[in-house]
XYZ file of C-alpha atoms in Angstrom:
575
model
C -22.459 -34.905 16.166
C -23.209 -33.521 12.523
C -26.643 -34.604 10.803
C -26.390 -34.313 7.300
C -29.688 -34.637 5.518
C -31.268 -33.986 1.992
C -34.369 -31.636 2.642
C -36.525 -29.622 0.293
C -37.658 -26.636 2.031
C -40.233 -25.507 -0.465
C -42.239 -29.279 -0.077
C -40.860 -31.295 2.590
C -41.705 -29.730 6.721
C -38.937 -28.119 8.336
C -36.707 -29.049 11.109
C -37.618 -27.200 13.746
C -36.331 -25.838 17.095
C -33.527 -24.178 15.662
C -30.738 -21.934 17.106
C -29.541 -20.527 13.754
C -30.299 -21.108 10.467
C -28.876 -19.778 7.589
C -29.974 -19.192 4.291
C -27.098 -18.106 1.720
C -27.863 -17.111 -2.521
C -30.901 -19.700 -2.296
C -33.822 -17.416 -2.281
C -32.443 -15.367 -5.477
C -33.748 -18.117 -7.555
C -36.456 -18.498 -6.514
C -39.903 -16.281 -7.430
C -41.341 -13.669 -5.111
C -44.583 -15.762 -4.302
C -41.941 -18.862 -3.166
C -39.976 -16.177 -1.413
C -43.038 -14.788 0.873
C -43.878 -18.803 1.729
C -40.409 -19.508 2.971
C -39.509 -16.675 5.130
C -42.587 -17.202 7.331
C -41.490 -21.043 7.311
C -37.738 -20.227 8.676
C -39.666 -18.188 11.152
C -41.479 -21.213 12.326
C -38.620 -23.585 12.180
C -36.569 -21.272 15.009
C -36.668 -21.147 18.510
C -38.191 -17.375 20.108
C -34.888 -15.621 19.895
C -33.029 -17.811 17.166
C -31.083 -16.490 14.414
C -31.506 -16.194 10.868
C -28.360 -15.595 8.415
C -29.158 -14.717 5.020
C -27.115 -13.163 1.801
C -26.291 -10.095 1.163
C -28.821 -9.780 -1.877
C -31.483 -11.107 0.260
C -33.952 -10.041 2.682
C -37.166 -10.802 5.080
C -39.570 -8.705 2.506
C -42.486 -7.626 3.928
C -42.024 -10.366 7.137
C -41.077 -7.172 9.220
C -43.130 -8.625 12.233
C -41.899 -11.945 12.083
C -37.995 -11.068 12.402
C -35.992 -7.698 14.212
C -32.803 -6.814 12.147
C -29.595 -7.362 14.484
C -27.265 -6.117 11.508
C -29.261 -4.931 8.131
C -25.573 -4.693 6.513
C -24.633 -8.456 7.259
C -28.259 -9.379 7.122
C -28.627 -10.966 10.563
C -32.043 -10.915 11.847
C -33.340 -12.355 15.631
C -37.159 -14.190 15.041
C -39.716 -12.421 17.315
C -41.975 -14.178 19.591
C -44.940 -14.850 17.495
C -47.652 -17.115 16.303
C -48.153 -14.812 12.831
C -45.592 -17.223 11.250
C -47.526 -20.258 12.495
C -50.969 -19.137 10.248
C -48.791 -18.501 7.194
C -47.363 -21.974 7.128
C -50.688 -23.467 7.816
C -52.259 -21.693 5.193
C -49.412 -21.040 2.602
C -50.817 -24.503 0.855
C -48.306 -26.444 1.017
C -48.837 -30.439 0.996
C -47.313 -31.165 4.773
C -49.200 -27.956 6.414
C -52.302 -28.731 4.606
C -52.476 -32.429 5.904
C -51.667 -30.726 9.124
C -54.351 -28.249 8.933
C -57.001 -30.911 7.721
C -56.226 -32.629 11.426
C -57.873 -30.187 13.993
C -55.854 -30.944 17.151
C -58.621 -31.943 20.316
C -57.446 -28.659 21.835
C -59.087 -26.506 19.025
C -62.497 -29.038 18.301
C -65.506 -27.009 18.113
C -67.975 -27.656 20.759
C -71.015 -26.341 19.329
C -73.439 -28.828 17.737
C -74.374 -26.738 14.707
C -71.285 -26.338 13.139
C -70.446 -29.416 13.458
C -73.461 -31.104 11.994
C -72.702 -28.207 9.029
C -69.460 -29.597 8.619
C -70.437 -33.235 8.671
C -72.846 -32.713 5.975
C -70.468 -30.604 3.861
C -67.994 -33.700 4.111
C -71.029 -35.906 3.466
C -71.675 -34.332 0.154
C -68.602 -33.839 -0.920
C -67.671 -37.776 -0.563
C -70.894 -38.452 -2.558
C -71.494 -36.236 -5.222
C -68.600 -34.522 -6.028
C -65.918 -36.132 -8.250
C -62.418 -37.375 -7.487
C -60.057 -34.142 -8.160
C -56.545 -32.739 -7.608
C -55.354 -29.140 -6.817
C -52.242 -28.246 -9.022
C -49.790 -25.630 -9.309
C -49.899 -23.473 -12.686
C -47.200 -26.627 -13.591
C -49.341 -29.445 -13.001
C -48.007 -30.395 -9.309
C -49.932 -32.143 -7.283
C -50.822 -29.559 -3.922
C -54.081 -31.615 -2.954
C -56.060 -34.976 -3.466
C -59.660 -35.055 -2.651
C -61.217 -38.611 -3.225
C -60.002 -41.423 -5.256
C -57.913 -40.956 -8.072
C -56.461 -44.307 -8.299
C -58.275 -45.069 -11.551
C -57.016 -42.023 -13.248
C -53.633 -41.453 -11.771
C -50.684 -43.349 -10.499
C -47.434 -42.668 -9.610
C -45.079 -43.091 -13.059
C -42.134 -45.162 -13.090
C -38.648 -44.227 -12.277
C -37.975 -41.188 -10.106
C -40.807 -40.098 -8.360
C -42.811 -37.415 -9.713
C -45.764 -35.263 -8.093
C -46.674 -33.909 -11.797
C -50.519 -34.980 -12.463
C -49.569 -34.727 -16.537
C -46.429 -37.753 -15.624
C -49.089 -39.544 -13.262
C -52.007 -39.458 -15.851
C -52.811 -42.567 -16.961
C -53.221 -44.169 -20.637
C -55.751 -42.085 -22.850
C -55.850 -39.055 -20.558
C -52.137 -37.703 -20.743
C -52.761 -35.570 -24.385
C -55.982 -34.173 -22.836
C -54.873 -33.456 -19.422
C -51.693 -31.773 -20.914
C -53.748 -29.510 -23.047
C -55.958 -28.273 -20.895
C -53.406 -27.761 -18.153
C -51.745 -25.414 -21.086
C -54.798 -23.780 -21.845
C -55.877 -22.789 -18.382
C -52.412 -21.815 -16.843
C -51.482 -20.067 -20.307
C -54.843 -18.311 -21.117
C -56.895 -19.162 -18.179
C -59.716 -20.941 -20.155
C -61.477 -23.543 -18.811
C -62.553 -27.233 -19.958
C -65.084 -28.501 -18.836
C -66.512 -32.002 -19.192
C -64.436 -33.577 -21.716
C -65.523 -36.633 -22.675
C -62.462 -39.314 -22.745
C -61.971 -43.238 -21.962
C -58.685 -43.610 -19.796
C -57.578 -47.536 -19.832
C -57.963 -49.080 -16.213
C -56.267 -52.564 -14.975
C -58.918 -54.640 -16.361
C -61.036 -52.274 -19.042
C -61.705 -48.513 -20.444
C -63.738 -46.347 -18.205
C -65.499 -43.389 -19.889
C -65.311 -39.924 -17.871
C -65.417 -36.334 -18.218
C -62.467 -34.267 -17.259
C -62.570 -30.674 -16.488
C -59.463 -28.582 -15.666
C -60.728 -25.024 -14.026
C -58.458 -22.172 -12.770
C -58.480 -21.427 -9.168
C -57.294 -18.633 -7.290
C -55.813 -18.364 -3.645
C -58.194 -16.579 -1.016
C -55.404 -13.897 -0.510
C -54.253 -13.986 -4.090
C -50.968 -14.921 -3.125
C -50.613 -18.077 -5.466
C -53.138 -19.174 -8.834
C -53.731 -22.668 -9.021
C -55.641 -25.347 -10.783
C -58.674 -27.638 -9.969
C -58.415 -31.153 -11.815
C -61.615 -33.104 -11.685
C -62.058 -36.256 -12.964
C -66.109 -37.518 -12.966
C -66.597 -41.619 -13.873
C -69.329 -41.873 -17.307
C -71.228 -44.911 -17.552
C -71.002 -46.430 -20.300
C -74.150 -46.380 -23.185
C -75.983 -49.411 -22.943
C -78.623 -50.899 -25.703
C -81.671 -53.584 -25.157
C -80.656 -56.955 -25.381
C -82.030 -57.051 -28.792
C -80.532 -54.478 -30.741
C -77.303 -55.045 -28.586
C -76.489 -58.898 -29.948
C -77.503 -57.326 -33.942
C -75.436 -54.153 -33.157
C -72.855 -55.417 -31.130
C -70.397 -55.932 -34.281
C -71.346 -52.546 -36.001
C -70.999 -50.733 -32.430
C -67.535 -52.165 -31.782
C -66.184 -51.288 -35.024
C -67.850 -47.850 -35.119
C -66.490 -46.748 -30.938
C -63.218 -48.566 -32.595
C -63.083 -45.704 -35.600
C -64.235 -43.101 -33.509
C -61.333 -43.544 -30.868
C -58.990 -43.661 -33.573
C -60.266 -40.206 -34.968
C -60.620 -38.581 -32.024
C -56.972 -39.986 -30.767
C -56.023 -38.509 -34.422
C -57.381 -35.123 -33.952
C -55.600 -35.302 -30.461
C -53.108 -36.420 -32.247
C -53.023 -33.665 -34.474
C -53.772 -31.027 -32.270
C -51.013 -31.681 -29.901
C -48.402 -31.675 -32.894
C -49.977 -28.194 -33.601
C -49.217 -27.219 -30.151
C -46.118 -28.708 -29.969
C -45.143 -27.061 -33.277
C -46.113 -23.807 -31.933
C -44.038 -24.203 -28.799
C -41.298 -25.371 -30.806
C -41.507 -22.531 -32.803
C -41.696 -20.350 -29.873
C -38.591 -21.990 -28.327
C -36.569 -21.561 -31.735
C -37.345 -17.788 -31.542
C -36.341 -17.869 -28.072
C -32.795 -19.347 -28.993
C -32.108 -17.107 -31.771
C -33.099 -14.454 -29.820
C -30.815 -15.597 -27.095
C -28.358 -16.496 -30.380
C -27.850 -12.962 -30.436
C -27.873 -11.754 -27.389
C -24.877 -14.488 -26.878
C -23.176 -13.157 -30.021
C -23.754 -9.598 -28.806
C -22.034 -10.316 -26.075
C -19.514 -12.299 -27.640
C -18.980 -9.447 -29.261
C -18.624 -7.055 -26.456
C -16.324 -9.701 -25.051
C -14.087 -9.877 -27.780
C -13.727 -6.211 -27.665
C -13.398 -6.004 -23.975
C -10.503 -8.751 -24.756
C -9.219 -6.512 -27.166
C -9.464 -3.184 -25.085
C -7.828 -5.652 -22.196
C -4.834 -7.055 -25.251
C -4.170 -2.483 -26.112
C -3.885 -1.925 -21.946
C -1.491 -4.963 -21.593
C 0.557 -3.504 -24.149
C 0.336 0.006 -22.928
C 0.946 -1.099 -19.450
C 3.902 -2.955 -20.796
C 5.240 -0.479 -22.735
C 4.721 1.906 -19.429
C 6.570 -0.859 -17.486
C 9.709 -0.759 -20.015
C 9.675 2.543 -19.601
C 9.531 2.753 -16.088
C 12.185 0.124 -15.836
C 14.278 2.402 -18.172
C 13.812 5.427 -15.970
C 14.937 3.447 -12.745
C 17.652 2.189 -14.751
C 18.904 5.678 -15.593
C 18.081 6.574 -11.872
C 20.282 4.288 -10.501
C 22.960 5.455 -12.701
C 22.377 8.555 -11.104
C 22.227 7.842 -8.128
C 25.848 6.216 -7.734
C 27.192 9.413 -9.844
C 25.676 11.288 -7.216
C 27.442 9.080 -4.503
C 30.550 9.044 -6.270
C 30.586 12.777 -6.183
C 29.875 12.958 -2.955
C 32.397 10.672 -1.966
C 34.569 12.957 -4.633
C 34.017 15.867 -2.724
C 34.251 14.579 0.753
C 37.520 13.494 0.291
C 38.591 16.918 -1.776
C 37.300 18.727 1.576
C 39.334 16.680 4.121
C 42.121 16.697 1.408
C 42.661 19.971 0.809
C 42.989 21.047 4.861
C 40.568 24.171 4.752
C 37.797 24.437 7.437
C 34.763 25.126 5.627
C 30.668 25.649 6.597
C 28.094 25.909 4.380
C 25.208 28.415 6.084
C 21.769 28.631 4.649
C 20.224 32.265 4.562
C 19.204 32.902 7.687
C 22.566 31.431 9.062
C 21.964 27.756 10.069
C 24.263 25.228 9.274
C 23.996 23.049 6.259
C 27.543 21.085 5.946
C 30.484 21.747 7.518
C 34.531 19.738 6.839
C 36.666 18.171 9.416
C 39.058 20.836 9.617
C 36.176 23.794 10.566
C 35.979 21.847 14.174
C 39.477 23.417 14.853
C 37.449 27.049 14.436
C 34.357 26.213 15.734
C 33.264 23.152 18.157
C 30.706 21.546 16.051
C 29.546 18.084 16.164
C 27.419 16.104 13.383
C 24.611 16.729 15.365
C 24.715 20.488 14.882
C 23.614 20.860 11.525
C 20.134 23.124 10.916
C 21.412 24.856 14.095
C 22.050 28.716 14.189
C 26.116 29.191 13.976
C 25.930 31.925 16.834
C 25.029 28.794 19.015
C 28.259 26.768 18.157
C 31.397 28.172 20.473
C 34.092 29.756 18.501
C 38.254 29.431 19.624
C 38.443 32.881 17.209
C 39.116 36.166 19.440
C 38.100 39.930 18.646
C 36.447 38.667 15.748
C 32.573 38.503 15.027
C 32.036 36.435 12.067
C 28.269 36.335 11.959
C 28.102 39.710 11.334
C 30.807 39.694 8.172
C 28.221 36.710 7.081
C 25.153 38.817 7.255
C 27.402 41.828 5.625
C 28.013 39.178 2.564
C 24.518 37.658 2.897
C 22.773 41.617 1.931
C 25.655 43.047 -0.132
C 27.020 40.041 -2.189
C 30.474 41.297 -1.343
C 33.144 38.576 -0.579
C 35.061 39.806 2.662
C 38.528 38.446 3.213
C 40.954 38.459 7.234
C 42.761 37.270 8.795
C 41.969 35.771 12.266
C 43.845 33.960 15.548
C 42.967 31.788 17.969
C 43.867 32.325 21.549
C 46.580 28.860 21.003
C 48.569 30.887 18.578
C 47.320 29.463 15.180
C 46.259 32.080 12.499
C 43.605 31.278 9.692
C 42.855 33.189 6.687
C 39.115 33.788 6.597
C 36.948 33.893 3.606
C 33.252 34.659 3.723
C 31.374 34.570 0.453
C 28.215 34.425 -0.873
C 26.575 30.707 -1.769
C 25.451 30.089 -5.374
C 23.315 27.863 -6.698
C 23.396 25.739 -10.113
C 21.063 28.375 -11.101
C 23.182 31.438 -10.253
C 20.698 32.173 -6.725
C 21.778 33.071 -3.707
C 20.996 30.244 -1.114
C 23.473 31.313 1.795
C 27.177 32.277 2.236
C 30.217 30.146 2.930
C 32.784 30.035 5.152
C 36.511 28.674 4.434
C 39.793 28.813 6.929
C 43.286 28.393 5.595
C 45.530 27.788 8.140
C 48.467 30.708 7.653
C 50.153 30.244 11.038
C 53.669 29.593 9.200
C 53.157 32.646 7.148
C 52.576 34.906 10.062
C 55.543 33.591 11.521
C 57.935 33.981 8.639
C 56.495 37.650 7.958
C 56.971 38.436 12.385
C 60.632 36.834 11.945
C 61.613 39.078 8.743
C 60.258 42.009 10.699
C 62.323 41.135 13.373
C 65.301 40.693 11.840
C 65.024 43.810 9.909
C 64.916 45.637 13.338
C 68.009 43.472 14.621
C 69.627 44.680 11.832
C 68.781 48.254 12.462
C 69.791 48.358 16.117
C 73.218 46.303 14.709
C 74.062 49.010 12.458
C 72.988 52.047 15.051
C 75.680 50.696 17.825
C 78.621 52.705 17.351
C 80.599 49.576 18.627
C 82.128 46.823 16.442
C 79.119 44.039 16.742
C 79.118 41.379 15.041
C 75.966 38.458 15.156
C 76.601 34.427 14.647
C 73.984 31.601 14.798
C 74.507 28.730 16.955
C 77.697 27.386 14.249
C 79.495 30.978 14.721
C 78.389 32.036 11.171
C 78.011 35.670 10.500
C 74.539 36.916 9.789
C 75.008 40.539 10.977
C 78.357 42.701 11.158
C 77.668 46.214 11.810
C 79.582 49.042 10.234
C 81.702 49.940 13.126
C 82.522 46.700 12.754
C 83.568 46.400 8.807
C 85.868 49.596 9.489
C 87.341 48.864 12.251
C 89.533 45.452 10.786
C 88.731 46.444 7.293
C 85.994 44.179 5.525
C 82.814 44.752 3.930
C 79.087 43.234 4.896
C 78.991 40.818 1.894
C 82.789 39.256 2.795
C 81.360 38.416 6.096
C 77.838 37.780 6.165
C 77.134 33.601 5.816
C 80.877 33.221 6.347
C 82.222 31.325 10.052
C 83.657 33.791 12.216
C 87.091 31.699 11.919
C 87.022 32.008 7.867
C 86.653 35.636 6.817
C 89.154 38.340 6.622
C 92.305 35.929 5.688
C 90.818 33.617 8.874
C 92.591 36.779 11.028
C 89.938 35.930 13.453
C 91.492 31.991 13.585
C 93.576 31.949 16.652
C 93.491 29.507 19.951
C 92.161 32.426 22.224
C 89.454 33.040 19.645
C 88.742 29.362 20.033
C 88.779 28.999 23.746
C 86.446 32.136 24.058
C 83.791 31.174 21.481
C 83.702 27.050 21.620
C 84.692 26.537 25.283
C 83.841 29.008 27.359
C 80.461 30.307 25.979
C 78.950 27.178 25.546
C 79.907 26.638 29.189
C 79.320 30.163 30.875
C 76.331 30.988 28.032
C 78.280 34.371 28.324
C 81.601 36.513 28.869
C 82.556 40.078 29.299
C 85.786 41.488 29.026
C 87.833 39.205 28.344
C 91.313 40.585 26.662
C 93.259 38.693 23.951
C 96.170 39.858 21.678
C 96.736 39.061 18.637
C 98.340 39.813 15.261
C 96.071 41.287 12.633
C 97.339 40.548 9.051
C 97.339 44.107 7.761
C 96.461 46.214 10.836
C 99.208 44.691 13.140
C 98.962 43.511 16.846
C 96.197 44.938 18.471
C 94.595 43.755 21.624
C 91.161 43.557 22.334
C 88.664 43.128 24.771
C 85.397 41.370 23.683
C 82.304 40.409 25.354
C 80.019 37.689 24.292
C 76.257 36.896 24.989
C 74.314 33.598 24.037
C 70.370 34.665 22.749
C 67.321 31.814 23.234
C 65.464 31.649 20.340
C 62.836 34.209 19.468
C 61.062 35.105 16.342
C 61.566 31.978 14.370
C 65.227 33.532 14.222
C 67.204 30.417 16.417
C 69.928 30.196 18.636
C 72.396 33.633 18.416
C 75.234 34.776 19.553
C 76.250 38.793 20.207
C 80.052 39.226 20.010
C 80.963 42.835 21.423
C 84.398 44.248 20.733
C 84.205 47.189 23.701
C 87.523 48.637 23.363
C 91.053 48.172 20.775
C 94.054 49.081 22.182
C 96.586 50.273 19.897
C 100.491 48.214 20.939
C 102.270 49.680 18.865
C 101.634 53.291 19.872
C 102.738 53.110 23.255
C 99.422 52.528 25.561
């Protein structure tokens, strides 16, 4: 259940028993003489051990006994076990704890005779000889009634109203007022003012007196209204029926000058305050336009930093924009160059200056078994398929000299790269590494091995001192040796890229020719000494006696064949 309930804590008594109570921006507003009454009064409306929450800008004061600080930065403070708190609300003078003060409980009665007889006779006097009063505030609020005041104040109509100015009744208002001003304003005194205040039924004459007052501990100044009844002049029954007339008219016209000086005096006042409150305003008139001012400049700084932080903001857009545009050039080049790498079918790695790898191409894992997780390590950790070849070494040669070094290198499967080590320049024309390329010149090798090859066929065809004569696997010459040209008289250029069956007037196109060179060697892969006789256009009938050898491929060269003529045998001579 949730009691919600209007409470003023600076007149009306406080709830007590509390667990927590908190206090947030109230006791800014408030002076520092209201601000030392209500922390002791929190203090007495918590239980031994309660809590009290309060804002940041506020604090206990000088209540340091009342109250132990559980967090100074969150200003959360745990009441103490005390009565101290207990004799400040009892004595702060406030309306509830002064009626409760007046009331000694039958716990705390005295029980000696003396002081109480003292204290009966002090009340005696006071009910009899001293006048009907009121103890204000510097304001005019009402803090304490002593005797009756009924026939001077009463409570004013509409909202209620502890002022003693509002409760004043007619003919005592202007005069009250002033010397309330006078005495909180100047602290002067009136005392025994003669006035007639208008009752239910007639005018009663008294003297007011309005004296300043001071607290015991001079924590609060306050007033002392007293009001004490006049009676009224009287005359012998006489003079009073002859003088009666005279007497009215003459208290008539001295009530209506006196209510005119009044009168007159208050508008003084009143003009003087007014006056007051007009400098006031145009002094706070231009304080407001000095800080309209300041505002409109602030506003103005704030309009110039919009605009530069706009401006900035185009910019910045502008720079991302061109940024961007960067950015996918620089993708597009990469992608440019990524595909000219794997396009152009050269291994290459990129090594930084002390050897690590930054990049390397598809085609360099042929070379070297890298992976993509090998990059920033040292090449001498990757495995190479090169042999007799140290690499790192040529690197560090280029890496200290700056001079490109070119070889060629083979892998133990037979494949033969041309190797290229040179140094790595930047945009800037510095050094920042070297790089490594590998062509792949395995068919170059090869055709350079076969020419050397053939060259030596050809020089152990042309040392035989037998006719030879070399076809490829369709019986074309590519080699006759010279024995060979002089013996059935032809020349090297007549034969060589001609068929064996087409040359020479096709003297070498006869059925045993045929059977020897299609049939049988395909069959037997070789022959030797076989004899066949035939008619040489030119040189006659000779017979010879050839042998024939089939060669597997070697060199890049193909399929050959080595036709041998051992011996020609002269028919015509006689043997």
């Amino acid at each position: 259940m949730v009691v919600f309930a209007v409470q003023s804590v600076i007149k009306d008594p406080p709830f007590t028993r509390l667990d927590l109570l908190a206090c947030r921006n109230l006791m800014i507003y408030l002076e520092p003489e209201l601000q030392n009454r209500l922390v002791p009064a929190f203090h007495y409306a918590l239980k031994p051990g309660g809590v009290l929450l309060l804002s940041p800008s506020e604090s206990v004061g000088n209540h340091t006994e009342l109250f132990e600080p559980i967090s100074r930065k969150w200003k959360i403070y745990r009441a103490r076990p005390t009565v101290a708190s207990t004799r400040a609300v009892l004595g702060s003078g406030l309306s509830w704890a002064a009626d409760g003060a007046s009331r000694p409980s039958p716990d705390t009665r005295p029980v000696a005779r003396e002081p109480q007889i003292a204290d009966l006779a002090r009340r005696t006097l006071l009910q009899s000889f001293a006048p009907a009063a009121v103890v204000t505030d510097l304001q005019g609020n009402v803090l304490y009634v002593h005797g009756e005041t009924g026939k001077f104040l009463r409570p004013a109509p509409g909202h209620p109203s502890h002022n003693v100015v509002d409760m004043a009744r007619d003919g005592l208002q202007l005069e009250l007022r002033e010397a309330i001003g006078l005495a909180a304003g100047q602290g002067l005194a009136t005392h025994n003012r003669e006035l007639s205040v208008k009752t239910d039924r007639d005018e009663q004459p008294l003297n007011l007196s309005v004296r300043p007052m001071h607290d015991p501990e001079g924590r609060q100044s306050m007033l002392l209204v007293s009001f004490q009844e006049r009676a009224p002049a009287t005359l012998p029954a006489t003079t009073r029926k002859s003088r009666s007339k005279v007497s009215e008219e003459a208290r008539r016209i001295a009530a209506l000058e006196r209510e005119l000086t009044h009168a007159k005096e208050s508008m003084t006042a009143m003009l003087e305050e007014q006056q007051a409150s007009n400098e006031e305003l145009k002094s706070t008139n231009e304080e407001l336009q000095s800080t309209n001012e300041e505002l409109q400049s602030t506003n103005e700084e704030l309009e110039t930093s919009k605009e530069e932080l706009q401006s900035v903001n185009e910019e910045l857009v502008t720079v991302n924009s061109e940024l961007q545009i960067k950015i996918e050039q620089m993708a597009n080049m990469q992608d440019d160059m990524k595909n000219l790498l794997d396009n152009i079918r050269v291994g290459t790695i990129f090594l930084d200056r002390h050897l690590l790898i930054r990049r390397f191409t598809r085609d360099a894992t042929r070379v070297y078994r890298l992976a993509g997780m090998d990059v920033g390590r040292h090449l001498a950790d990757i495995r190479s398929e090169l042999q007799g070849v140290d690499l790192l070494a040529d690197a560090q040669t280029v890496l200290d000299t700056l001079v490109p070094i070119e070889r060629e290198v083979g892998t133990a499967g037979g494949v033969w790269y041309l190797a290229r080590i040179q140094p790595y320049r930047t945009v800037d024309n510095v050094i920042d590494g070297v790089v490594l390329t590998f062509a792949d010149v395995t068919e170059r090798v090869q055709a350079i091995a076969s020419r050397q090859a053939r060259e030596l066929a050809e020089a152990v065809v042309d040392a035989v001192r037998e006719p030879l004569v070399v076809l490829d696997a369709g019986l074309n010459v590519i080699s006759a040796n010279q024995a060979f040209c002089e013996a059935f008289g032809v020349t090297a250029p007549d034969t060589l890229g001609h068929g064996i069956f087409e040359f020479g007037d096709r003297q070498w196109d006869f059925p045993a020719m045929h059977e020897l060179l299609e049939v049988i060697l395909p069959r037997e892969h070789s022959f030797e000494h076989r004899r066949v006789l035939h008619d040489f256009a030119g040189l006659g009938s000779r017979q010879l006696q050839l042998s024939a050898r089939r060669v597997l491929e070697n060199a890049g060269m193909g399929k050959l064949v080595l036709v041998v003529v051992e011996r020609i045998t002269d028919t015509e001579a006689g043997t």
